[in-house]
């Protein structure tokens, strides 16, 4: 965990796209979560009101949270102890209440006024990408009036890195066939992908082709784990791919654009751009 990367940055919310504490869904590995929480800012001083503000965290599910790869055919036990991530970090409510663990979805959304929608999705770790989750996602987007639409998930569907697990290829296939057309139809602004421990920024894409009005994909998940030297694939989709640990800061204000800045573990800016919406 690169505490140094974020301790001097100003932000109002933290999004982590899976593989959060690396506990692998083992209830007795609670110290992994202790470590994560100890090195992640929970609050900040609001100088305008001289009060302490809680910094919310939106957490997507990954293989090291569920202890299994995507589409592994594993039926995860849901009881009062596990899945650990769902037990400790409920991410949505039902009728204004935190639901019991058996009813806590691994996918959810939060909308902030008419400005920002954030969806956190599951690429086959605890829920299938097709079926119920797909229907839910379409319903959320159909009924959202947000100007900025963002999504995060763990395994990438447009990856810059040669994957090795069979489930990762299923995620790419299902994602490009079923999710990308939905992202395109509803003009998604930004997609955050993870899992691969490399850094990438895509071209603006629509219909899997470069388009000035398309969606921006960023990632690919390397805030805490050491980066790897990637075997780059799908070069036609990307503007930048490097081996680097990184965290993205996404700035949303009253303008008609979002500002994105990526920092490495030494707090050096390694990428920045502005995207209109």
PDB file of C-alpha atoms in Angstrom:
ATOM      1  CA  UNK A   1       0.000   0.000   0.000  1.00  0.00           C
ATOM      2  CA  UNK A   2       1.515   3.279  -1.109  1.00  0.00           C
ATOM      3  CA  UNK A   3       0.404   5.544   1.706  1.00  0.00           C
ATOM      4  CA  UNK A   4       2.949   8.072   0.450  1.00  0.00           C
ATOM      5  CA  UNK A   5       1.028   8.345  -2.817  1.00  0.00           C
ATOM      6  CA  UNK A   6      -2.135   9.715  -1.265  1.00  0.00           C
ATOM      7  CA  UNK A   7      -1.333  11.239   2.121  1.00  0.00           C
ATOM      8  CA  UNK A   8      -0.675  14.700   0.682  1.00  0.00           C
ATOM      9  CA  UNK A   9      -3.463  14.661  -1.915  1.00  0.00           C
ATOM     10  CA  UNK A  10      -6.879  16.242  -1.409  1.00  0.00           C
ATOM     11  CA  UNK A  11      -9.936  14.137  -2.237  1.00  0.00           C
ATOM     12  CA  UNK A  12     -13.521  13.598  -1.098  1.00  0.00           C
ATOM     13  CA  UNK A  13     -13.972   9.917  -1.937  1.00  0.00           C
ATOM     14  CA  UNK A  14     -11.861   6.807  -2.467  1.00  0.00           C
ATOM     15  CA  UNK A  15     -12.628   4.201  -5.139  1.00  0.00           C
ATOM     16  CA  UNK A  16     -10.777   0.888  -5.037  1.00  0.00           C
ATOM     17  CA  UNK A  17     -11.435  -1.489  -7.903  1.00  0.00           C
ATOM     18  CA  UNK A  18     -10.949  -4.776  -6.082  1.00  0.00           C
ATOM     19  CA  UNK A  19      -8.112  -6.783  -4.466  1.00  0.00           C
ATOM     20  CA  UNK A  20      -8.470  -4.432  -1.548  1.00  0.00           C
ATOM     21  CA  UNK A  21      -6.800  -6.109   1.429  1.00  0.00           C
ATOM     22  CA  UNK A  22      -5.665  -9.401  -0.172  1.00  0.00           C
ATOM     23  CA  UNK A  23      -7.406 -11.451   2.529  1.00  0.00           C
ATOM     24  CA  UNK A  24      -8.717 -13.931  -0.077  1.00  0.00           C
ATOM     25  CA  UNK A  25     -12.059 -14.126   1.772  1.00  0.00           C
ATOM     26  CA  UNK A  26     -10.494 -15.836   4.812  1.00  0.00           C
ATOM     27  CA  UNK A  27     -12.293 -14.529   7.938  1.00  0.00           C
ATOM     28  CA  UNK A  28      -9.229 -15.054  10.137  1.00  0.00           C
ATOM     29  CA  UNK A  29      -7.106 -12.772   7.910  1.00  0.00           C
ATOM     30  CA  UNK A  30      -8.546  -9.670   9.542  1.00  0.00           C
ATOM     31  CA  UNK A  31      -5.087  -8.153   9.978  1.00  0.00           C
ATOM     32  CA  UNK A  32      -4.944  -7.644   6.224  1.00  0.00           C
ATOM     33  CA  UNK A  33      -7.933  -5.320   6.616  1.00  0.00           C
ATOM     34  CA  UNK A  34      -6.297  -3.676   9.644  1.00  0.00           C
ATOM     35  CA  UNK A  35      -3.309  -2.870   7.451  1.00  0.00           C
ATOM     36  CA  UNK A  36      -5.479  -1.481   4.678  1.00  0.00           C
ATOM     37  CA  UNK A  37      -7.461   0.741   7.023  1.00  0.00           C
ATOM     38  CA  UNK A  38      -4.379   1.900   8.906  1.00  0.00           C
ATOM     39  CA  UNK A  39      -2.823   3.207   5.688  1.00  0.00           C
ATOM     40  CA  UNK A  40      -5.944   4.639   4.079  1.00  0.00           C
ATOM     41  CA  UNK A  41      -7.209   8.108   5.073  1.00  0.00           C
ATOM     42  CA  UNK A  42     -10.627   7.811   6.719  1.00  0.00           C
ATOM     43  CA  UNK A  43     -11.323  11.452   7.360  1.00  0.00           C
ATOM     44  CA  UNK A  44     -10.099  14.969   6.825  1.00  0.00           C
ATOM     45  CA  UNK A  45     -10.485  18.354   8.479  1.00  0.00           C
ATOM     46  CA  UNK A  46     -12.988  20.632   6.793  1.00  0.00           C
ATOM     47  CA  UNK A  47     -11.451  24.038   7.398  1.00  0.00           C
ATOM     48  CA  UNK A  48     -14.636  25.825   6.324  1.00  0.00           C
ATOM     49  CA  UNK A  49     -16.627  24.304   9.188  1.00  0.00           C
ATOM     50  CA  UNK A  50     -13.761  23.283  11.482  1.00  0.00           C
ATOM     51  CA  UNK A  51     -15.180  19.778  11.597  1.00  0.00           C
ATOM     52  CA  UNK A  52     -13.961  16.321  10.651  1.00  0.00           C
ATOM     53  CA  UNK A  53     -15.443  14.802   7.503  1.00  0.00           C
ATOM     54  CA  UNK A  54     -15.614  11.074   6.844  1.00  0.00           C
ATOM     55  CA  UNK A  55     -14.098  10.036   3.500  1.00  0.00           C
ATOM     56  CA  UNK A  56     -16.344   7.358   1.967  1.00  0.00           C
ATOM     57  CA  UNK A  57     -14.889   4.350   0.159  1.00  0.00           C
ATOM     58  CA  UNK A  58     -16.558   2.637  -2.797  1.00  0.00           C
ATOM     59  CA  UNK A  59     -15.092  -0.849  -3.106  1.00  0.00           C
ATOM     60  CA  UNK A  60     -15.403  -3.197  -6.084  1.00  0.00           C
ATOM     61  CA  UNK A  61     -14.917  -6.934  -5.686  1.00  0.00           C
ATOM     62  CA  UNK A  62     -11.829  -8.726  -7.035  1.00  0.00           C
ATOM     63  CA  UNK A  63     -10.309 -12.204  -7.025  1.00  0.00           C
ATOM     64  CA  UNK A  64      -8.291 -11.572  -3.848  1.00  0.00           C
ATOM     65  CA  UNK A  65     -11.454 -10.408  -2.080  1.00  0.00           C
ATOM     66  CA  UNK A  66     -13.456 -13.534  -2.955  1.00  0.00           C
ATOM     67  CA  UNK A  67     -10.558 -15.998  -3.030  1.00  0.00           C
ATOM     68  CA  UNK A  68     -11.398 -17.103  -6.582  1.00  0.00           C
ATOM     69  CA  UNK A  69     -10.919 -16.049 -10.176  1.00  0.00           C
ATOM     70  CA  UNK A  70     -13.703 -14.829 -12.443  1.00  0.00           C
ATOM     71  CA  UNK A  71     -16.093 -17.486 -13.720  1.00  0.00           C
ATOM     72  CA  UNK A  72     -14.395 -20.163 -11.605  1.00  0.00           C
ATOM     73  CA  UNK A  73     -17.683 -21.968 -10.994  1.00  0.00           C
ATOM     74  CA  UNK A  74     -17.383 -21.554  -7.225  1.00  0.00           C
ATOM     75  CA  UNK A  75     -20.499 -21.034  -5.112  1.00  0.00           C
ATOM     76  CA  UNK A  76     -19.446 -18.670  -2.345  1.00  0.00           C
ATOM     77  CA  UNK A  77     -20.876 -19.221   1.108  1.00  0.00           C
ATOM     78  CA  UNK A  78     -22.899 -16.297   2.425  1.00  0.00           C
ATOM     79  CA  UNK A  79     -23.275 -16.445   6.185  1.00  0.00           C
ATOM     80  CA  UNK A  80     -22.625 -14.167   9.150  1.00  0.00           C
ATOM     81  CA  UNK A  81     -18.852 -14.366   8.599  1.00  0.00           C
ATOM     82  CA  UNK A  82     -18.379 -14.322   4.841  1.00  0.00           C
ATOM     83  CA  UNK A  83     -17.869 -13.086   2.239  1.00  0.00           C
ATOM     84  CA  UNK A  84     -15.660 -10.957   4.452  1.00  0.00           C
ATOM     85  CA  UNK A  85     -15.820  -7.860   2.250  1.00  0.00           C
ATOM     86  CA  UNK A  86     -19.622  -7.893   2.209  1.00  0.00           C
ATOM     87  CA  UNK A  87     -19.713  -8.499   5.959  1.00  0.00           C
ATOM     88  CA  UNK A  88     -17.535  -5.538   6.903  1.00  0.00           C
ATOM     89  CA  UNK A  89     -18.221  -3.133   4.045  1.00  0.00           C
ATOM     90  CA  UNK A  90     -21.854  -3.091   2.888  1.00  0.00           C
ATOM     91  CA  UNK A  91     -21.920  -0.855  -0.172  1.00  0.00           C
ATOM     92  CA  UNK A  92     -25.627  -0.295  -0.747  1.00  0.00           C
ATOM     93  CA  UNK A  93     -28.945  -0.098   1.081  1.00  0.00           C
ATOM     94  CA  UNK A  94     -32.374  -1.593   0.459  1.00  0.00           C
ATOM     95  CA  UNK A  95     -35.307   0.637   1.347  1.00  0.00           C
ATOM     96  CA  UNK A  96     -32.938   2.814   3.351  1.00  0.00           C
ATOM     97  CA  UNK A  97     -31.539  -0.058   5.437  1.00  0.00           C
ATOM     98  CA  UNK A  98     -28.338  -2.111   5.260  1.00  0.00           C
ATOM     99  CA  UNK A  99     -29.503  -5.522   3.976  1.00  0.00           C
ATOM    100  CA  UNK A 100     -28.447  -8.856   5.510  1.00  0.00           C
ATOM    101  CA  UNK A 101     -25.293 -10.379   4.035  1.00  0.00           C
ATOM    102  CA  UNK A 102     -27.249 -12.826   1.865  1.00  0.00           C
ATOM    103  CA  UNK A 103     -28.910  -9.862   0.124  1.00  0.00           C
ATOM    104  CA  UNK A 104     -25.833  -7.659  -0.301  1.00  0.00           C
ATOM    105  CA  UNK A 105     -25.003  -7.403  -3.983  1.00  0.00           C
ATOM    106  CA  UNK A 106     -21.418  -7.266  -5.279  1.00  0.00           C
ATOM    107  CA  UNK A 107     -22.562  -4.492  -7.630  1.00  0.00           C
ATOM    108  CA  UNK A 108     -24.169  -1.173  -6.760  1.00  0.00           C
ATOM    109  CA  UNK A 109     -24.479   2.460  -7.799  1.00  0.00           C
ATOM    110  CA  UNK A 110     -24.496   5.882  -6.173  1.00  0.00           C
ATOM    111  CA  UNK A 111     -25.669   9.094  -7.812  1.00  0.00           C
ATOM    112  CA  UNK A 112     -24.712  12.568  -6.625  1.00  0.00           C
ATOM    113  CA  UNK A 113     -27.382  15.041  -7.729  1.00  0.00           C
ATOM    114  CA  UNK A 114     -27.586  15.337 -11.497  1.00  0.00           C
ATOM    115  CA  UNK A 115     -23.796  15.603 -11.811  1.00  0.00           C
ATOM    116  CA  UNK A 116     -22.232  12.224 -11.157  1.00  0.00           C
ATOM    117  CA  UNK A 117     -23.194   8.549 -11.295  1.00  0.00           C
ATOM    118  CA  UNK A 118     -20.734   5.893 -10.099  1.00  0.00           C
ATOM    119  CA  UNK A 119     -21.395   2.198 -10.689  1.00  0.00           C
ATOM    120  CA  UNK A 120     -19.276  -0.507  -9.088  1.00  0.00           C
ATOM    121  CA  UNK A 121     -19.601  -3.773 -11.001  1.00  0.00           C
ATOM    122  CA  UNK A 122     -18.674  -7.445 -10.571  1.00  0.00           C
ATOM    123  CA  UNK A 123     -16.948  -9.201 -13.466  1.00  0.00           C
ATOM    124  CA  UNK A 124     -17.878 -12.740 -12.501  1.00  0.00           C
ATOM    125  CA  UNK A 125     -16.390 -13.186  -9.028  1.00  0.00           C
ATOM    126  CA  UNK A 126     -19.666 -13.366  -7.099  1.00  0.00           C
ATOM    127  CA  UNK A 127     -22.209 -12.491  -9.817  1.00  0.00           C
ATOM    128  CA  UNK A 128     -22.368 -13.176 -13.537  1.00  0.00           C
ATOM    129  CA  UNK A 129     -21.849 -10.231 -15.876  1.00  0.00           C
ATOM    130  CA  UNK A 130     -24.896 -11.230 -17.886  1.00  0.00           C
ATOM    131  CA  UNK A 131     -28.434 -11.804 -16.633  1.00  0.00           C
ATOM    132  CA  UNK A 132     -29.497 -10.077 -13.416  1.00  0.00           C
ATOM    133  CA  UNK A 133     -26.499  -7.736 -13.155  1.00  0.00           C
ATOM    134  CA  UNK A 134     -26.800  -6.670 -16.791  1.00  0.00           C
ATOM    135  CA  UNK A 135     -30.525  -5.957 -16.375  1.00  0.00           C
ATOM    136  CA  UNK A 136     -29.786  -3.959 -13.219  1.00  0.00           C
ATOM    137  CA  UNK A 137     -27.057  -1.921 -14.957  1.00  0.00           C
ATOM    138  CA  UNK A 138     -29.309  -1.045 -17.892  1.00  0.00           C
ATOM    139  CA  UNK A 139     -32.070   0.012 -15.498  1.00  0.00           C
ATOM    140  CA  UNK A 140     -29.686   2.255 -13.531  1.00  0.00           C
ATOM    141  CA  UNK A 141     -28.375   3.941 -16.683  1.00  0.00           C
ATOM    142  CA  UNK A 142     -31.832   4.248 -18.246  1.00  0.00           C
ATOM    143  CA  UNK A 143     -33.100   6.117 -15.186  1.00  0.00           C
ATOM    144  CA  UNK A 144     -30.020   8.260 -14.501  1.00  0.00           C
ATOM    145  CA  UNK A 145     -29.884  11.940 -15.448  1.00  0.00           C
ATOM    146  CA  UNK A 146     -26.239  12.292 -14.408  1.00  0.00           C
ATOM    147  CA  UNK A 147     -24.004  14.271 -16.736  1.00  0.00           C
ATOM    148  CA  UNK A 148     -20.931  12.231 -15.754  1.00  0.00           C
ATOM    149  CA  UNK A 149     -21.262   8.450 -15.727  1.00  0.00           C
ATOM    150  CA  UNK A 150     -18.418   6.382 -14.280  1.00  0.00           C
ATOM    151  CA  UNK A 151     -17.942   2.675 -13.575  1.00  0.00           C
ATOM    152  CA  UNK A 152     -15.271   0.649 -11.830  1.00  0.00           C
ATOM    153  CA  UNK A 153     -14.646  -3.092 -11.818  1.00  0.00           C
ATOM    154  CA  UNK A 154     -11.729  -5.424 -11.283  1.00  0.00           C
ATOM    155  CA  UNK A 155     -10.846  -7.659 -14.234  1.00  0.00           C
ATOM    156  CA  UNK A 156     -10.415  -5.575 -17.403  1.00  0.00           C
ATOM    157  CA  UNK A 157     -12.614  -5.987 -20.467  1.00  0.00           C
ATOM    158  CA  UNK A 158     -10.328  -3.872 -22.664  1.00  0.00           C
ATOM    159  CA  UNK A 159      -6.902  -4.835 -21.385  1.00  0.00           C
ATOM    160  CA  UNK A 160      -3.417  -3.650 -22.266  1.00  0.00           C
ATOM    161  CA  UNK A 161      -1.813  -6.718 -20.688  1.00  0.00           C
ATOM    162  CA  UNK A 162      -1.667 -10.345 -21.769  1.00  0.00           C
ATOM    163  CA  UNK A 163      -3.793 -12.173 -19.203  1.00  0.00           C
ATOM    164  CA  UNK A 164      -3.102 -15.722 -18.021  1.00  0.00           C
ATOM    165  CA  UNK A 165      -6.240 -17.027 -16.279  1.00  0.00           C
ATOM    166  CA  UNK A 166      -9.020 -18.573 -18.339  1.00  0.00           C
ATOM    167  CA  UNK A 167     -11.637 -16.533 -16.482  1.00  0.00           C
ATOM    168  CA  UNK A 168      -9.934 -13.298 -17.533  1.00  0.00           C
ATOM    169  CA  UNK A 169     -10.565 -14.172 -21.180  1.00  0.00           C
ATOM    170  CA  UNK A 170     -14.218 -14.866 -20.390  1.00  0.00           C
ATOM    171  CA  UNK A 171     -14.448 -11.406 -18.806  1.00  0.00           C
ATOM    172  CA  UNK A 172     -12.981  -9.808 -21.934  1.00  0.00           C
ATOM    173  CA  UNK A 173     -15.293 -11.748 -24.240  1.00  0.00           C
ATOM    174  CA  UNK A 174     -18.495 -11.148 -22.261  1.00  0.00           C
ATOM    175  CA  UNK A 175     -17.533  -7.566 -21.495  1.00  0.00           C
ATOM    176  CA  UNK A 176     -16.856  -6.599 -25.102  1.00  0.00           C
ATOM    177  CA  UNK A 177     -19.952  -8.395 -26.405  1.00  0.00           C
ATOM    178  CA  UNK A 178     -22.442  -7.357 -23.727  1.00  0.00           C
ATOM    179  CA  UNK A 179     -21.171  -4.503 -21.533  1.00  0.00           C
ATOM    180  CA  UNK A 180     -19.379  -2.295 -24.067  1.00  0.00           C
ATOM    181  CA  UNK A 181     -22.522  -1.795 -26.208  1.00  0.00           C
ATOM    182  CA  UNK A 182     -24.340  -0.672 -23.038  1.00  0.00           C
ATOM    183  CA  UNK A 183     -21.517   1.701 -22.116  1.00  0.00           C
ATOM    184  CA  UNK A 184     -21.642   3.127 -25.641  1.00  0.00           C
ATOM    185  CA  UNK A 185     -25.427   3.475 -25.734  1.00  0.00           C
ATOM    186  CA  UNK A 186     -25.526   5.462 -22.499  1.00  0.00           C
ATOM    187  CA  UNK A 187     -22.393   7.516 -23.230  1.00  0.00           C
ATOM    188  CA  UNK A 188     -20.295   6.420 -20.282  1.00  0.00           C
ATOM    189  CA  UNK A 189     -17.693   9.037 -19.440  1.00  0.00           C
ATOM    190  CA  UNK A 190     -15.043   7.024 -17.613  1.00  0.00           C
ATOM    191  CA  UNK A 191     -14.319   3.351 -16.894  1.00  0.00           C
ATOM    192  CA  UNK A 192     -11.762   2.267 -14.284  1.00  0.00           C
ATOM    193  CA  UNK A 193     -10.334  -1.234 -14.843  1.00  0.00           C
ATOM    194  CA  UNK A 194      -7.932  -3.054 -12.536  1.00  0.00           C
ATOM    195  CA  UNK A 195      -6.351  -6.461 -11.814  1.00  0.00           C
ATOM    196  CA  UNK A 196      -3.262  -6.372 -14.043  1.00  0.00           C
ATOM    197  CA  UNK A 197      -0.789  -4.325 -11.937  1.00  0.00           C
ATOM    198  CA  UNK A 198       0.169  -2.084 -14.856  1.00  0.00           C
ATOM    199  CA  UNK A 199      -0.669   1.467 -15.924  1.00  0.00           C
ATOM    200  CA  UNK A 200      -2.764   2.290 -18.962  1.00  0.00           C
ATOM    201  CA  UNK A 201      -4.946   4.980 -20.505  1.00  0.00           C
ATOM    202  CA  UNK A 202      -7.052   4.193 -23.536  1.00  0.00           C
ATOM    203  CA  UNK A 203      -7.997   6.265 -26.511  1.00  0.00           C
ATOM    204  CA  UNK A 204     -11.584   7.498 -26.469  1.00  0.00           C
ATOM    205  CA  UNK A 205     -13.484   4.418 -27.620  1.00  0.00           C
ATOM    206  CA  UNK A 206     -16.919   3.702 -29.003  1.00  0.00           C
ATOM    207  CA  UNK A 207     -17.821   0.450 -30.733  1.00  0.00           C
ATOM    208  CA  UNK A 208     -14.254  -0.692 -29.916  1.00  0.00           C
ATOM    209  CA  UNK A 209     -12.938   2.045 -32.229  1.00  0.00           C
ATOM    210  CA  UNK A 210     -11.398   5.438 -31.607  1.00  0.00           C
ATOM    211  CA  UNK A 211     -14.101   8.114 -31.391  1.00  0.00           C
ATOM    212  CA  UNK A 212     -13.787  11.685 -30.135  1.00  0.00           C
ATOM    213  CA  UNK A 213     -17.076  11.272 -28.240  1.00  0.00           C
ATOM    214  CA  UNK A 214     -16.198   7.872 -26.823  1.00  0.00           C
ATOM    215  CA  UNK A 215     -15.509   6.466 -23.372  1.00  0.00           C
ATOM    216  CA  UNK A 216     -12.138   6.745 -21.619  1.00  0.00           C
ATOM    217  CA  UNK A 217     -10.755   3.586 -19.960  1.00  0.00           C
ATOM    218  CA  UNK A 218      -8.082   3.961 -17.272  1.00  0.00           C
ATOM    219  CA  UNK A 219      -6.250   1.499 -15.031  1.00  0.00           C
ATOM    220  CA  UNK A 220      -5.027  -1.132 -14.830  1.00  0.00           C
ATOM    221  CA  UNK A 221      -4.777  -1.589 -11.086  1.00  0.00           C
ATOM    222  CA  UNK A 222      -1.445  -1.037  -9.321  1.00  0.00           C
ATOM    223  CA  UNK A 223      -1.786   1.199  -6.286  1.00  0.00           C
ATOM    224  CA  UNK A 224      -0.297  -1.117  -3.677  1.00  0.00           C
ATOM    225  CA  UNK A 225       1.172  -4.217  -5.384  1.00  0.00           C
ATOM    226  CA  UNK A 226       4.466  -3.904  -7.183  1.00  0.00           C
ATOM    227  CA  UNK A 227       4.078  -3.199 -10.874  1.00  0.00           C
ATOM    228  CA  UNK A 228       5.086  -5.800 -13.428  1.00  0.00           C
ATOM    229  CA  UNK A 229       6.796  -5.417 -16.777  1.00  0.00           C
ATOM    230  CA  UNK A 230       3.804  -5.992 -19.035  1.00  0.00           C
ATOM    231  CA  UNK A 231       3.559  -7.806 -22.306  1.00  0.00           C
ATOM    232  CA  UNK A 232       1.489  -5.134 -24.015  1.00  0.00           C
ATOM    233  CA  UNK A 233      -1.411  -6.267 -26.194  1.00  0.00           C
ATOM    234  CA  UNK A 234      -4.231  -4.498 -28.017  1.00  0.00           C
ATOM    235  CA  UNK A 235      -2.002  -1.494 -28.691  1.00  0.00           C
ATOM    236  CA  UNK A 236      -4.544   0.010 -31.066  1.00  0.00           C
ATOM    237  CA  UNK A 237      -6.830   0.829 -28.117  1.00  0.00           C
ATOM    238  CA  UNK A 238      -4.351   2.710 -25.922  1.00  0.00           C
ATOM    239  CA  UNK A 239      -2.619   6.068 -25.765  1.00  0.00           C
ATOM    240  CA  UNK A 240      -0.349   5.111 -22.875  1.00  0.00           C
ATOM    241  CA  UNK A 241       0.862   1.850 -21.315  1.00  0.00           C
ATOM    242  CA  UNK A 242       3.773   1.672 -18.869  1.00  0.00           C
ATOM    243  CA  UNK A 243       4.996  -0.361 -15.904  1.00  0.00           C
ATOM    244  CA  UNK A 244       4.198   1.877 -12.935  1.00  0.00           C
ATOM    245  CA  UNK A 245       2.475   1.899  -9.586  1.00  0.00           C
ATOM    246  CA  UNK A 246      -0.184   4.569  -9.680  1.00  0.00           C
ATOM    247  CA  UNK A 247      -3.298   6.190  -8.333  1.00  0.00           C
ATOM    248  CA  UNK A 248      -5.702   8.366 -10.340  1.00  0.00           C
ATOM    249  CA  UNK A 249      -7.227  11.574  -9.013  1.00  0.00           C
ATOM    250  CA  UNK A 250     -10.428  12.476 -10.859  1.00  0.00           C
ATOM    251  CA  UNK A 251     -11.527  16.074 -10.438  1.00  0.00           C
ATOM    252  CA  UNK A 252     -15.205  16.957 -10.862  1.00  0.00           C
ATOM    253  CA  UNK A 253     -16.309  20.597 -10.654  1.00  0.00           C
ATOM    254  CA  UNK A 254     -18.872  22.940 -12.236  1.00  0.00           C
ATOM    255  CA  UNK A 255     -17.168  22.961 -15.631  1.00  0.00           C
ATOM    256  CA  UNK A 256     -18.109  20.725 -18.540  1.00  0.00           C
ATOM    257  CA  UNK A 257     -15.062  18.513 -18.158  1.00  0.00           C
ATOM    258  CA  UNK A 258     -13.317  16.250 -15.692  1.00  0.00           C
ATOM    259  CA  UNK A 259      -9.615  16.503 -14.912  1.00  0.00           C
ATOM    260  CA  UNK A 260      -7.615  13.304 -14.473  1.00  0.00           C
ATOM    261  CA  UNK A 261      -4.157  13.154 -12.906  1.00  0.00           C
ATOM    262  CA  UNK A 262      -2.138   9.997 -12.259  1.00  0.00           C
ATOM    263  CA  UNK A 263       0.584   9.850  -9.593  1.00  0.00           C
ATOM    264  CA  UNK A 264       3.224   7.181  -9.038  1.00  0.00           C
ATOM    265  CA  UNK A 265       4.544   5.929  -5.688  1.00  0.00           C
ATOM    266  CA  UNK A 266       6.938   8.908  -5.480  1.00  0.00           C
ATOM    267  CA  UNK A 267       4.094  11.396  -5.876  1.00  0.00           C
ATOM    268  CA  UNK A 268       5.304  12.244  -9.380  1.00  0.00           C
ATOM    269  CA  UNK A 269       2.672  13.030 -11.996  1.00  0.00           C
ATOM    270  CA  UNK A 270       2.944  10.384 -14.718  1.00  0.00           C
ATOM    271  CA  UNK A 271      -0.136  11.310 -16.737  1.00  0.00           C
ATOM    272  CA  UNK A 272      -2.784  14.004 -16.870  1.00  0.00           C
ATOM    273  CA  UNK A 273      -5.563  15.062 -19.172  1.00  0.00           C
ATOM    274  CA  UNK A 274      -8.943  16.760 -19.314  1.00  0.00           C
ATOM    275  CA  UNK A 275     -12.002  15.020 -20.759  1.00  0.00           C
ATOM    276  CA  UNK A 276     -15.135  16.866 -21.809  1.00  0.00           C
ATOM    277  CA  UNK A 277     -18.536  15.364 -21.176  1.00  0.00           C
TER     278      UNK A 277
END
